[in-house]
């Protein structure tokens, strides 16, 4: 009887479900929907620091009329009282919560919750594993720019191996028949994306002329002990600057999941580039999360 | 002129007020009330970790249409700025807050606030002293099961001396003419419940056949230095397992205020027992808090 | 094209704007306005402990129907992720936030945000620099008492040099043609208020008979290393007690921005004094913040 829907990674969505969510995002963007989650109880459980994802989910929930309770780690009595997180989730379900939005520094944590929670779990980022709503908003942004992504080429640049955003985005782009090029130094490249439409490239400059979109990633220093190449080397080889921008197609766009570090993965010229889509991504983030929550709770 | 009502412990409610709140809980359970606290300003002041009580109160407040402000310790400027908590409470009253929900690691703290606050204070748990809303939901759950509690027998098992839940529940059950048996090792039994309807028993097995309901308590390790008996001894004598379940009456139910520790005060067989009422308790918790807040703010 | 209004200090308001906000406060006090900020997204960013200012802003926002997201330092991912606060602010603007209420232990921080944020920034206190909404509510309280402040005399007593409240209030009183006397020991007096209507006085007792209002300040111990005079000396010279109260005019009132320390800047007799306006100030605080937010977001 459990027909509850959760979103742990983009794999959880069938292609037509993904299309539905993106179409609803279009609708919501044109005119704000009513209180589609009127009185639905949502708990945001952020076990890891977050500004933009936290604020974006909370705005999405409030705009849909949900009742929102934030359970920061200080409220989560697990540590001192010896309860398992699974039992906490069951308790929240019994209390009347329908939606749990979960960020956690441990891969697989949101999935563990989804397996027992009698409601909808949304993964808001679990360690280096997955961040499906960020990938959804990236895909929405790409589709708004290019229409169908079939045959389009997206390069993802930087610290791919530690990036939950990259992992989710690769899955989503694969589903939509886009070509993906992963670009970075060896230490940042994953060993295992052997797919006909996912390739790996160490030479950023060689890739620039043939891409439709570039996704720059932040180096996730909090996820490894020491930087595998020097900052200077990284900047020399992988920072997007005015010279590299000039070698891209006029129609190409540049995206970043944020937060970005000026001077490291990009310089200030990128922030003024007409193809810089960061603000658009952030704006879409709230709308796509509204569409996702509506889909999970209300179905089609 | 101060006719403001607070709930520090169940003693604050007359028998007919208790009946009224339980009857209103029935009503609210059948159909959600409107915004009975529309725009009423409630501040949740949790000076101690809490998941379920915090979330339950906040949901109750939101469902009644209240305006909710959470004052976590990090917002409470007492420590650095030298103000007394009494003056903070007076300030919050002047600001327009009508309800303060207070949890604190110090017994008597909510009462101190209630003495000066020009509004309604609800004790959400003060150290080992009292936790009246948990007792209210337990009583509601028992009444739903058994109707009148007169002459019914409820055993409370485990760390009674450190349990604010037990203290409040004993008061409430006493008021409703139920018989109470306190069960546990000496170190966990209070010395002072000499009442004709409250008895003390060290032998859990002897008690099982003659009770209508069992309330298991979590061992409050955070409230003492070292465990007075070994975990193994505790488990052997007081853990509810399949054998002990089999010795109870078919109509008996098992309750727990949560959070529960699997393997310690209960084993997994209890969680599958038809008489296990934990989820029901949790669900009632939100409704009974709505009924209480409505009573405190709006009267009858 | 940036015509967005912010409030960093009272200087940002022209005299007629200040009048408008005070007049709107009057209206809102008489009857609660509707949801003038219905669905407007407000983020409260408190990088420093606060009870009253935080709660007052949040109540004001909720009463106007805003969507409120609290970004406590634990949510602000700046520290670990290397983003600048300016970029965080730009991101929040892109996300749809219209209002940022900012408290920070660094002077000038809210102004830095206002320079880049595409919306309205309200300074909720930045170190010892400014606290314009506290000054607004003080001015509103004074005007309610005295009507026009032209020619009235207000003494500000105590730790003026570290007080953001004092700095903002002096600016506001100056604009409204009131006379200001700054009273305190040398170490607490600012060197630079050479204005015909701002004077400095070390002798509190000499000042008492000739003032209309007294603003007592808390000693901001968290802002300096060691107390420049002993507590005993301070109390002897500057504490307001029954004797000093008796020397004031019958029509004079006493104000305090809170939190106040009993026994230090005042004794308990002040709290019972008919001219003690603290509760009134606190109550006005919510209303004046509602009027301010309405003005910033909706204009006149």
mmCIF file of C-alpha atoms in Angstrom, chain A residues 170-171 173-182 190-200:
data_model
loop_
_atom_site.group_PDB
_atom_site.id
_atom_site.type_symbol
_atom_site.label_atom_id
_atom_site.label_comp_id
_atom_site.label_asym_id
_atom_site.label_seq_id
_atom_site.Cartn_x
_atom_site.Cartn_y
_atom_site.Cartn_z
ATOM 1 C CA UNK A 170 24.940 13.614 -15.008
ATOM 2 C CA UNK A 171 22.063 11.210 -14.336
ATOM 3 C CA UNK A 173 21.346 14.847 -18.557
ATOM 4 C CA UNK A 174 21.823 11.216 -19.495
ATOM 5 C CA UNK A 175 18.087 10.653 -19.212
ATOM 6 C CA UNK A 176 17.453 13.608 -21.537
ATOM 7 C CA UNK A 177 19.963 12.374 -24.154
ATOM 8 C CA UNK A 178 22.450 15.203 -23.734
ATOM 9 C CA UNK A 179 26.183 14.665 -24.160
ATOM 10 C CA UNK A 180 28.270 15.286 -21.065
ATOM 11 C CA UNK A 181 31.976 16.076 -20.912
ATOM 12 C CA UNK A 182 33.594 15.887 -17.485
ATOM 13 C CA UNK A 190 35.410 9.980 -11.364
ATOM 14 C CA UNK A 191 36.649 6.629 -12.671
ATOM 15 C CA UNK A 192 33.298 5.158 -13.559
ATOM 16 C CA UNK A 193 31.210 7.141 -16.024
ATOM 17 C CA UNK A 194 31.721 4.742 -18.906
ATOM 18 C CA UNK A 195 28.687 5.708 -20.969
ATOM 19 C CA UNK A 196 28.541 6.497 -24.687
ATOM 20 C CA UNK A 197 27.272 9.990 -23.889
ATOM 21 C CA UNK A 198 29.598 10.796 -20.992
ATOM 22 C CA UNK A 199 33.252 11.465 -21.776
ATOM 23 C CA UNK A 200 36.185 12.649 -19.750
#
